[in-house]
Amino acid sequence: MGKTSRPFPTGHFRLNPKKNASDDTPLVIQLEYVVKGRPIRRSTGYTVKPIDWDKKSNKSRGGVKASYGVDYRNLNQRLVKLVNSTDGRLEAYCEKNPDMMSWEIAVAIIDQTPESRDDKGIDFVEYVTGILTNEKDRNKIGQSVYKNGLSGMKVFGEFLMTEKLGTYEPDKIYVSEISISIVEKYISWRKTVKKNTDETINHSLTPILKGCKKAAIEGYIPHTLNNSIQGMRIVSSKSLENDGGDSIRHLSTEELKRLTEWYENDREPRRREYVEMFMFAMYACGLRFVDVLTLQWSNIDFINKTISKIQVKTKNRNVIPLTDRAVEILQRWKSKTGECRFVFGMIPDDFNLDDREALYRIRNTKTRGINQSLEVVGENLKLKFTLSFHVARHTFAVHALNQGLTMTAVSQLLGHTSTEMTERVYAHYIPETLSKELQRINLPSL
């Protein structure tokens, strides 16, 4: 009975012949494969004299005789390891791609070129950067999220280099090389070296998790690996101690009353303006800071009490009904900046709103300034969290839900792209509303 042929090419060793070479002339040992009748030969880097070579050694794959010297066993072991490793890569390809092996593919696998890898030799950082760029171009994420993601992946490359975890380059790994161990080490490095908070570390993991999720979909990593990595965000002890998992910072009715009293008594003009802008954002259905910053008088319809504005983050036009209190604030500012293009006068009239880079820079600058002032206000009010402009948005949403507005209505007023997003953030703030609704049901008694 004949020997069963394997469905993948197997290698053997040969000596690279030289003309007029004697038995004492060292020749290069080559690893040879024959694919589709064509040979593929690669140098092993070792040399041996023909007199010390035995082509039947190592199960007829070729090897050196004992006459080679005391190191002959080690050399044979290295040769066997090399051919077995190469055979393994060829076998793995043939199992996944039956009858697809070609001479060109075999060359790529034997040479271990990036194209021969399951992940096509794609760098992980570049892969994630491409995902972020695609999402930004499709308006799925805003400029700040995009920039933060790029910054985070740059730090990830720094981590690979400093911890000597890079593979094909000091600060790079291929997509399929991402692992639970690497993410665990990254989290630890962020804590011990960068001294980051749990919240900052979780933000830094966001682009990595995006990359792993898509890599699993595209078959670059196993789904089981992706599922494990997705659960690696840090659950801080602070959040565990907070009943109901309340991570949304918002002002209660009592805290809003104290903020109003503070505003009326504050003698710092600019800080009063910042508080007034904060209150306007809350009264204007939780308008984002960047939309307050870029709000133009042409966006406002005083007759119908609405704002019609293209949101900077989503690029969608949102029509927002204005409460009487929001209108009162706008009328006060009309006397200050009515001749200007922008309502709150924080950016020059000739500013180009289509210049995303410039808008990103000025938004960050203005956000820092206003949040520094609001932080002082929050400290004086003895709030348990840092007061920032975004608290106005959360405050509107939480109070709206607990005063009976539907999730769909709140989602539309906030300008979310889907109700699902609103539910994910605010769903646990409606038990008070649900309790009130339940009392209205008149069920028959037993």
Coordinates of C-alpha atoms in Angstrom, one line a residue:
M1 CA 0.0 0.0 0.0
G2 CA 1.4 3.3 -1.0
K3 CA 2.2 6.2 1.3
T4 CA -0.7 8.6 1.7
S5 CA 0.1 12.0 0.4
R6 CA -0.6 15.0 2.6
P7 CA -3.0 17.8 1.4
F8 CA -0.3 20.4 2.0
P9 CA 3.3 20.8 0.8
T10 CA 6.0 19.3 3.1
G11 CA 9.6 20.4 3.2
H12 CA 12.9 18.7 3.2
F13 CA 16.5 19.9 3.2
R14 CA 19.2 19.8 0.5
L15 CA 22.6 21.2 0.0
N16 CA 23.0 24.0 -2.4
P17 CA 25.4 22.6 -5.0
K18 CA 28.5 24.3 -6.2
K19 CA 30.4 23.5 -9.3
N20 CA 33.7 21.7 -8.7
A21 CA 33.0 21.6 -4.9
S22 CA 34.8 18.8 -3.0
D23 CA 33.5 16.8 -0.1
D24 CA 35.4 19.2 2.2
T25 CA 33.7 22.4 0.8
P26 CA 31.0 23.7 3.2
L27 CA 27.7 24.1 1.3
V28 CA 24.6 26.0 2.4
I29 CA 21.7 23.9 3.8
Q30 CA 18.5 24.9 2.0
L31 CA 14.9 24.2 2.9
E32 CA 13.0 23.1 -0.2
Y33 CA 9.3 22.8 -1.0
V34 CA 7.8 21.7 -4.3
V35 CA 4.4 23.3 -5.1
K36 CA 2.6 22.8 -8.4
G37 CA 5.8 21.2 -9.8
R38 CA 7.9 24.4 -9.0
P39 CA 10.6 24.4 -6.3
I40 CA 10.8 26.9 -3.5
R41 CA 14.2 27.0 -1.9
R42 CA 15.3 29.1 1.1
S43 CA 18.7 29.2 2.9
T44 CA 18.7 28.1 6.5
G45 CA 21.9 30.0 7.2
Y46 CA 23.7 26.9 8.2
T47 CA 26.5 25.2 6.2
V48 CA 27.9 21.7 6.2
K49 CA 30.4 19.6 4.2
P50 CA 28.8 17.1 1.9
I51 CA 30.8 14.4 3.6
D52 CA 28.9 15.2 6.8
W53 CA 25.4 15.3 5.2
D54 CA 22.9 12.5 5.2
K55 CA 19.8 13.1 3.0
K56 CA 18.0 10.1 4.7
S57 CA 18.4 11.5 8.2
N58 CA 15.4 13.1 10.1
K59 CA 12.9 10.8 8.4
S60 CA 14.4 11.4 5.0
R61 CA 14.2 15.2 5.3
G62 CA 18.0 15.5 5.5
G63 CA 20.3 16.2 8.4
V64 CA 23.9 16.2 9.5
K65 CA 25.9 13.1 10.6
A66 CA 27.7 12.7 13.9
S67 CA 30.9 13.4 12.0
Y68 CA 29.8 17.0 11.8
G69 CA 30.9 17.4 15.4
V70 CA 29.6 17.6 18.9
D71 CA 26.9 20.1 17.9
Y72 CA 25.3 17.8 15.3
R73 CA 22.3 16.9 17.5
N74 CA 21.5 20.6 18.2
L75 CA 21.7 21.5 14.5
N76 CA 19.4 18.6 13.6
Q77 CA 16.9 19.8 16.2
R78 CA 17.0 23.3 14.8
L79 CA 16.4 22.0 11.3
V80 CA 13.5 19.8 12.4
K81 CA 11.9 22.7 14.3
L82 CA 12.2 25.0 11.2
V83 CA 10.6 22.5 8.8
N84 CA 7.9 21.5 11.2
S85 CA 7.0 25.2 11.9
T86 CA 6.8 25.9 8.2
D87 CA 4.8 22.8 7.4
G88 CA 2.4 23.8 10.2
R89 CA 1.7 27.2 8.6
L90 CA 1.1 25.6 5.2
E91 CA -1.2 23.0 6.8
A92 CA -3.2 25.7 8.6
Y93 CA -3.7 27.6 5.4
C94 CA -4.8 24.4 3.5
E95 CA -7.3 23.5 6.3
K96 CA -9.0 27.0 6.0
N97 CA -8.7 27.2 2.2
P98 CA -9.0 23.8 0.7
D99 CA -7.6 23.4 -2.8
M100 CA -6.5 27.1 -2.8
M101 CA -2.8 26.6 -2.4
S102 CA -0.7 28.2 -5.2
W103 CA 3.0 28.6 -5.7
E104 CA 2.7 32.3 -4.9
I105 CA 0.8 31.7 -1.7
A106 CA 3.2 29.1 -0.6
V107 CA 6.1 31.5 -1.1
A108 CA 4.3 34.1 1.0
I109 CA 3.7 31.6 3.8
I110 CA 7.2 30.2 3.8
D111 CA 8.7 33.7 3.8
Q112 CA 6.1 34.8 6.5
T113 CA 5.2 37.9 4.6
P114 CA 2.4 40.0 6.1
E115 CA 0.1 39.1 3.2
S116 CA 0.2 35.4 4.2
R117 CA -1.3 36.2 7.7
D118 CA -4.9 35.7 8.5
D119 CA -5.0 39.4 9.4
K120 CA -3.4 40.4 6.1
G121 CA -0.5 41.9 8.0
I122 CA -2.6 44.8 9.2
D123 CA -1.2 46.9 12.1
F124 CA -3.6 47.1 15.0
V125 CA -3.1 50.8 15.7
E126 CA -3.6 51.6 12.0
Y127 CA -6.6 49.3 11.9
V128 CA -8.3 51.2 14.8
T129 CA -7.4 54.5 13.3
G130 CA -9.1 53.5 10.1
I131 CA -12.2 52.6 12.0
L132 CA -12.3 55.9 13.8
T133 CA -11.7 57.9 10.6
N134 CA -14.6 56.0 8.9
E135 CA -16.9 56.7 11.8
K136 CA -16.0 60.4 11.8
D137 CA -16.5 60.7 8.0
R138 CA -20.0 59.1 8.4
N139 CA -20.8 61.4 11.3
K140 CA -21.1 58.5 13.8
I141 CA -18.6 60.2 16.1
G142 CA -17.7 63.8 16.7
Q143 CA -14.3 65.5 16.3
S144 CA -13.5 65.3 20.0
V145 CA -14.2 61.6 20.2
Y146 CA -12.1 61.1 17.0
K147 CA -9.2 63.1 18.3
N148 CA -9.3 61.4 21.7
G149 CA -9.3 58.0 20.0
L150 CA -6.2 58.9 17.9
S151 CA -4.5 60.2 21.0
G152 CA -5.3 57.0 22.9
M153 CA -3.9 54.8 20.2
K154 CA -0.7 56.8 20.1
V155 CA -0.3 56.1 23.8
F156 CA -1.0 52.5 23.1
G157 CA 1.9 52.4 20.7
E158 CA 4.1 54.1 23.4
F159 CA 3.0 51.3 25.8
L160 CA 4.0 48.6 23.3
M161 CA 7.4 50.2 22.9
T162 CA 8.3 50.9 26.5
E163 CA 7.1 47.5 27.7
K164 CA 8.9 45.7 24.7
L165 CA 5.6 44.1 23.6
G166 CA 5.9 45.2 19.9
T167 CA 6.4 42.3 17.5
Y168 CA 7.3 43.2 14.0
E169 CA 8.2 46.8 15.1
P170 CA 8.9 48.1 18.6
D171 CA 5.6 50.0 18.8
K172 CA 3.4 47.8 16.6
I173 CA 1.6 44.5 16.7
Y174 CA -0.6 42.9 14.0
V175 CA -4.4 42.8 14.5
S176 CA -4.5 39.1 15.3
E177 CA -1.8 39.6 18.0
I178 CA -4.1 41.5 20.3
S179 CA -4.8 39.4 23.4
I180 CA -6.3 39.5 26.9
S181 CA -2.8 39.6 28.3
I182 CA -1.8 42.7 26.3
V183 CA -5.0 44.5 27.3
E184 CA -4.4 43.6 31.0
K185 CA -0.8 44.8 30.9
Y186 CA -2.0 48.0 29.2
I187 CA -4.5 48.7 31.9
S188 CA -1.9 48.1 34.6
W189 CA 0.6 50.3 32.7
R190 CA -2.0 53.1 32.5
K191 CA -2.5 52.8 36.3
T192 CA 1.1 52.5 37.5
V193 CA 3.1 54.5 34.9
K194 CA 0.6 57.1 33.6
K195 CA -1.2 57.3 37.0
N196 CA -4.6 57.5 35.2
T197 CA -7.9 57.3 36.9
D198 CA -10.3 54.4 36.2
E199 CA -12.5 56.7 34.2
T200 CA -9.6 57.8 32.0
I201 CA -8.4 54.2 31.5
N202 CA -12.0 53.2 30.4
H203 CA -12.0 56.0 27.9
S204 CA -8.6 54.9 26.6
L205 CA -10.0 51.3 26.1
T206 CA -12.9 52.5 23.9
P207 CA -11.0 52.6 20.6
I208 CA -9.3 49.3 21.4
L209 CA -12.7 47.6 22.0
K210 CA -14.0 49.1 18.8
G211 CA -11.1 47.5 16.9
C212 CA -11.5 44.1 18.6
K213 CA -15.2 44.1 17.8
K214 CA -14.7 44.7 14.1
A215 CA -11.7 42.4 14.0
A216 CA -13.9 39.5 15.3
I217 CA -16.5 40.3 12.7
E218 CA -13.9 40.2 9.9
G219 CA -12.4 37.0 11.2
Y220 CA -9.1 38.4 12.3
I221 CA -9.6 37.3 15.9
P222 CA -11.9 34.7 17.5
H223 CA -15.3 35.9 18.8
T224 CA -14.5 34.3 22.1
L225 CA -11.4 36.5 22.5
N226 CA -13.4 39.6 21.5
N227 CA -16.1 38.8 24.0
S228 CA -13.6 38.5 26.8
I229 CA -11.8 41.8 25.9
Q230 CA -15.2 43.6 25.7
G231 CA -15.7 42.9 29.4
M232 CA -12.3 44.3 30.5
R233 CA -13.4 47.8 31.4
I234 CA -12.7 48.7 35.0
V235 CA -15.6 48.7 37.4
S236 CA -14.5 51.2 40.1
S237 CA -15.4 50.7 43.7
K238 CA -17.0 54.1 43.6
S239 CA -19.6 53.1 41.0
L240 CA -20.2 49.8 42.9
E241 CA -21.1 51.8 46.1
N242 CA -23.5 54.0 44.2
D243 CA -27.0 52.5 44.5
G244 CA -28.5 51.9 41.1
G245 CA -25.3 52.5 39.2
D246 CA -26.0 56.3 39.0
S247 CA -23.1 57.6 36.9
I248 CA -24.9 60.5 35.3
R249 CA -24.1 63.8 37.2
H250 CA -27.2 66.0 37.4
L251 CA -28.6 68.7 39.7
S252 CA -31.5 67.9 41.9
T253 CA -34.4 70.3 42.4
E254 CA -32.8 71.6 45.6
E255 CA -29.4 72.0 44.0
L256 CA -30.9 74.0 41.1
K257 CA -32.6 76.3 43.7
R258 CA -29.2 76.8 45.4
L259 CA -27.6 77.5 42.0
T260 CA -30.2 80.1 41.2
E261 CA -29.6 81.8 44.5
W262 CA -25.8 81.8 44.0
Y263 CA -26.3 83.3 40.5
E264 CA -28.4 86.2 41.9
N265 CA -25.8 87.0 44.6
D266 CA -22.6 86.5 42.6
R267 CA -20.7 89.7 41.9
E268 CA -18.3 88.2 39.3
P269 CA -19.7 89.3 35.9
R270 CA -18.0 86.7 33.7
R271 CA -18.9 83.9 36.0
R272 CA -22.5 85.1 36.1
E273 CA -22.6 84.9 32.4
Y274 CA -21.2 81.4 32.4
V275 CA -23.9 80.3 34.9
E276 CA -26.5 81.9 32.7
M277 CA -25.3 80.0 29.7
F278 CA -25.4 76.8 31.8
M279 CA -29.0 77.5 32.7
F280 CA -29.9 78.4 29.1
A281 CA -28.5 75.0 27.9
M282 CA -30.6 73.3 30.5
Y283 CA -33.8 75.3 29.5
A284 CA -33.0 74.7 25.8
C285 CA -33.5 71.0 26.1
G286 CA -30.0 70.1 27.2
L287 CA -28.2 71.8 24.3
R288 CA -24.6 70.7 24.0
F289 CA -21.9 73.2 24.8
V290 CA -20.5 73.2 21.2
D291 CA -24.1 74.1 20.0
V292 CA -24.4 76.8 22.6
L293 CA -21.0 78.1 21.5
T294 CA -22.0 78.2 17.8
L295 CA -25.6 79.3 18.3
Q296 CA -26.4 82.2 15.9
W297 CA -29.2 84.7 16.1
S298 CA -30.4 83.5 12.7
N299 CA -31.1 80.1 14.3
I300 CA -33.7 81.6 16.7
D301 CA -37.3 82.1 15.9
F302 CA -38.7 84.3 18.7
I303 CA -42.2 84.2 17.3
N304 CA -42.6 80.4 17.4
K305 CA -40.1 80.1 20.3
T306 CA -37.8 77.5 18.6
I307 CA -34.2 77.0 17.7
S308 CA -33.5 75.4 14.3
K309 CA -29.9 74.4 14.2
I310 CA -27.6 71.8 12.6
Q311 CA -25.9 70.0 15.5
V312 CA -22.2 70.1 15.4
K313 CA -21.8 66.5 16.6
T314 CA -24.4 64.7 14.5
K315 CA -24.6 67.1 11.5
N316 CA -28.4 66.6 11.8
R317 CA -30.8 69.6 12.0
N318 CA -32.7 69.7 15.2
V319 CA -35.7 71.9 15.9
I320 CA -35.8 72.7 19.6
P321 CA -38.8 74.3 21.4
L322 CA -37.8 77.1 23.8
T323 CA -39.2 77.4 27.3
D324 CA -40.1 80.9 28.6
R325 CA -37.0 80.9 30.8
A326 CA -34.8 80.2 27.8
V327 CA -36.4 83.0 25.9
E328 CA -35.9 85.4 28.8
I329 CA -32.1 84.6 28.8
L330 CA -31.9 85.2 25.1
Q331 CA -33.7 88.5 25.3
R332 CA -31.2 89.6 28.0
W333 CA -28.3 88.6 25.7
K334 CA -29.9 90.4 22.8
S335 CA -29.0 93.7 24.3
K336 CA -25.3 92.5 24.7
T337 CA -24.6 90.7 21.5
G338 CA -27.6 91.5 19.2
E339 CA -25.4 93.1 16.6
C340 CA -23.1 90.1 16.6
R341 CA -23.5 86.9 14.6
F342 CA -23.2 84.5 17.5
V343 CA -25.6 84.7 20.5
F344 CA -23.1 84.4 23.3
G345 CA -20.2 86.2 21.6
M346 CA -17.5 83.6 22.4
I347 CA -16.3 83.3 18.8
P348 CA -15.6 86.0 16.2
D349 CA -18.3 86.8 13.6
D350 CA -16.0 85.8 10.7
F351 CA -15.4 82.3 12.2
N352 CA -15.7 79.5 9.6
L353 CA -18.0 76.8 11.1
D354 CA -16.9 74.4 8.4
D355 CA -13.3 74.4 9.7
R356 CA -13.5 71.4 11.9
E357 CA -10.0 71.7 13.2
A358 CA -10.4 75.3 14.2
L359 CA -13.8 74.6 15.8
Y360 CA -12.3 71.7 17.8
R361 CA -9.5 74.0 19.1
I362 CA -11.7 76.9 20.1
R363 CA -14.3 74.5 21.7
N364 CA -11.6 73.0 23.9
T365 CA -10.3 76.3 24.9
K366 CA -13.7 77.7 25.8
T367 CA -14.8 74.5 27.5
R368 CA -11.8 74.7 29.9
G369 CA -12.5 78.3 30.8
I370 CA -16.2 77.9 31.5
N371 CA -15.7 74.6 33.4
Q372 CA -13.1 76.2 35.6
S373 CA -15.6 78.8 36.7
L374 CA -18.4 76.3 37.1
E375 CA -16.1 74.1 39.2
V376 CA -15.7 77.0 41.7
V377 CA -19.5 77.5 41.8
G378 CA -20.0 73.7 42.4
E379 CA -17.5 73.8 45.3
N380 CA -19.3 76.7 46.9
L381 CA -22.6 74.9 46.5
K382 CA -20.9 71.9 48.2
L383 CA -21.9 69.5 45.4
K384 CA -20.7 65.9 45.6
F385 CA -19.4 66.1 42.1
T386 CA -17.5 68.5 39.8
L387 CA -19.9 70.9 38.2
S388 CA -19.3 71.1 34.4
F389 CA -21.3 72.5 31.5
H390 CA -22.4 69.0 30.4
V391 CA -24.2 68.6 33.7
A392 CA -26.9 70.9 32.3
R393 CA -27.7 68.4 29.5
H394 CA -28.0 65.5 32.0
T395 CA -30.1 67.6 34.4
F396 CA -32.6 68.4 31.7
A397 CA -32.9 64.8 30.6
V398 CA -33.3 63.4 34.1
H399 CA -35.9 65.9 35.2
A400 CA -37.8 65.6 31.9
L401 CA -38.1 61.8 32.3
N402 CA -39.1 62.1 35.9
Q403 CA -41.8 64.6 35.1
G404 CA -43.5 62.3 32.6
L405 CA -41.9 62.9 29.2
T406 CA -41.5 59.7 27.1
M407 CA -38.1 58.4 26.3
T408 CA -38.9 59.0 22.6
A409 CA -39.7 62.7 23.3
V410 CA -36.5 63.2 25.4
S411 CA -34.4 61.5 22.7
Q412 CA -35.7 63.9 20.1
L413 CA -35.2 67.0 22.2
L414 CA -31.7 65.9 23.1
G415 CA -31.0 65.4 19.4
H416 CA -29.9 61.8 19.8
T417 CA -29.6 59.7 16.6
S418 CA -31.7 56.9 18.2
T419 CA -34.0 56.3 21.2
E420 CA -31.7 53.3 22.0
M421 CA -28.9 55.7 22.9
T422 CA -31.2 57.7 25.2
E423 CA -32.4 54.5 26.9
R424 CA -28.9 53.2 27.4
V425 CA -27.9 56.4 29.3
Y426 CA -31.0 57.4 31.1
A427 CA -33.2 54.3 31.5
H428 CA -32.6 53.9 35.2
Y429 CA -33.8 57.4 36.0
I430 CA -37.4 56.7 35.3
P431 CA -38.5 54.6 38.3
E432 CA -40.1 57.6 39.9
T433 CA -42.2 58.2 36.8
L434 CA -43.1 54.6 36.5
S435 CA -44.2 54.5 40.1
K436 CA -46.6 57.4 39.5
E437 CA -48.0 55.8 36.4
L438 CA -48.6 52.5 38.3
Q439 CA -50.7 54.3 40.9
R440 CA -53.1 55.3 38.1
I441 CA -53.9 51.7 37.2
N442 CA -57.1 50.5 38.9
L443 CA -56.8 46.8 39.1
P444 CA -59.6 44.7 40.6
S445 CA -59.1 43.3 44.1
L446 CA -59.2 39.6 44.9

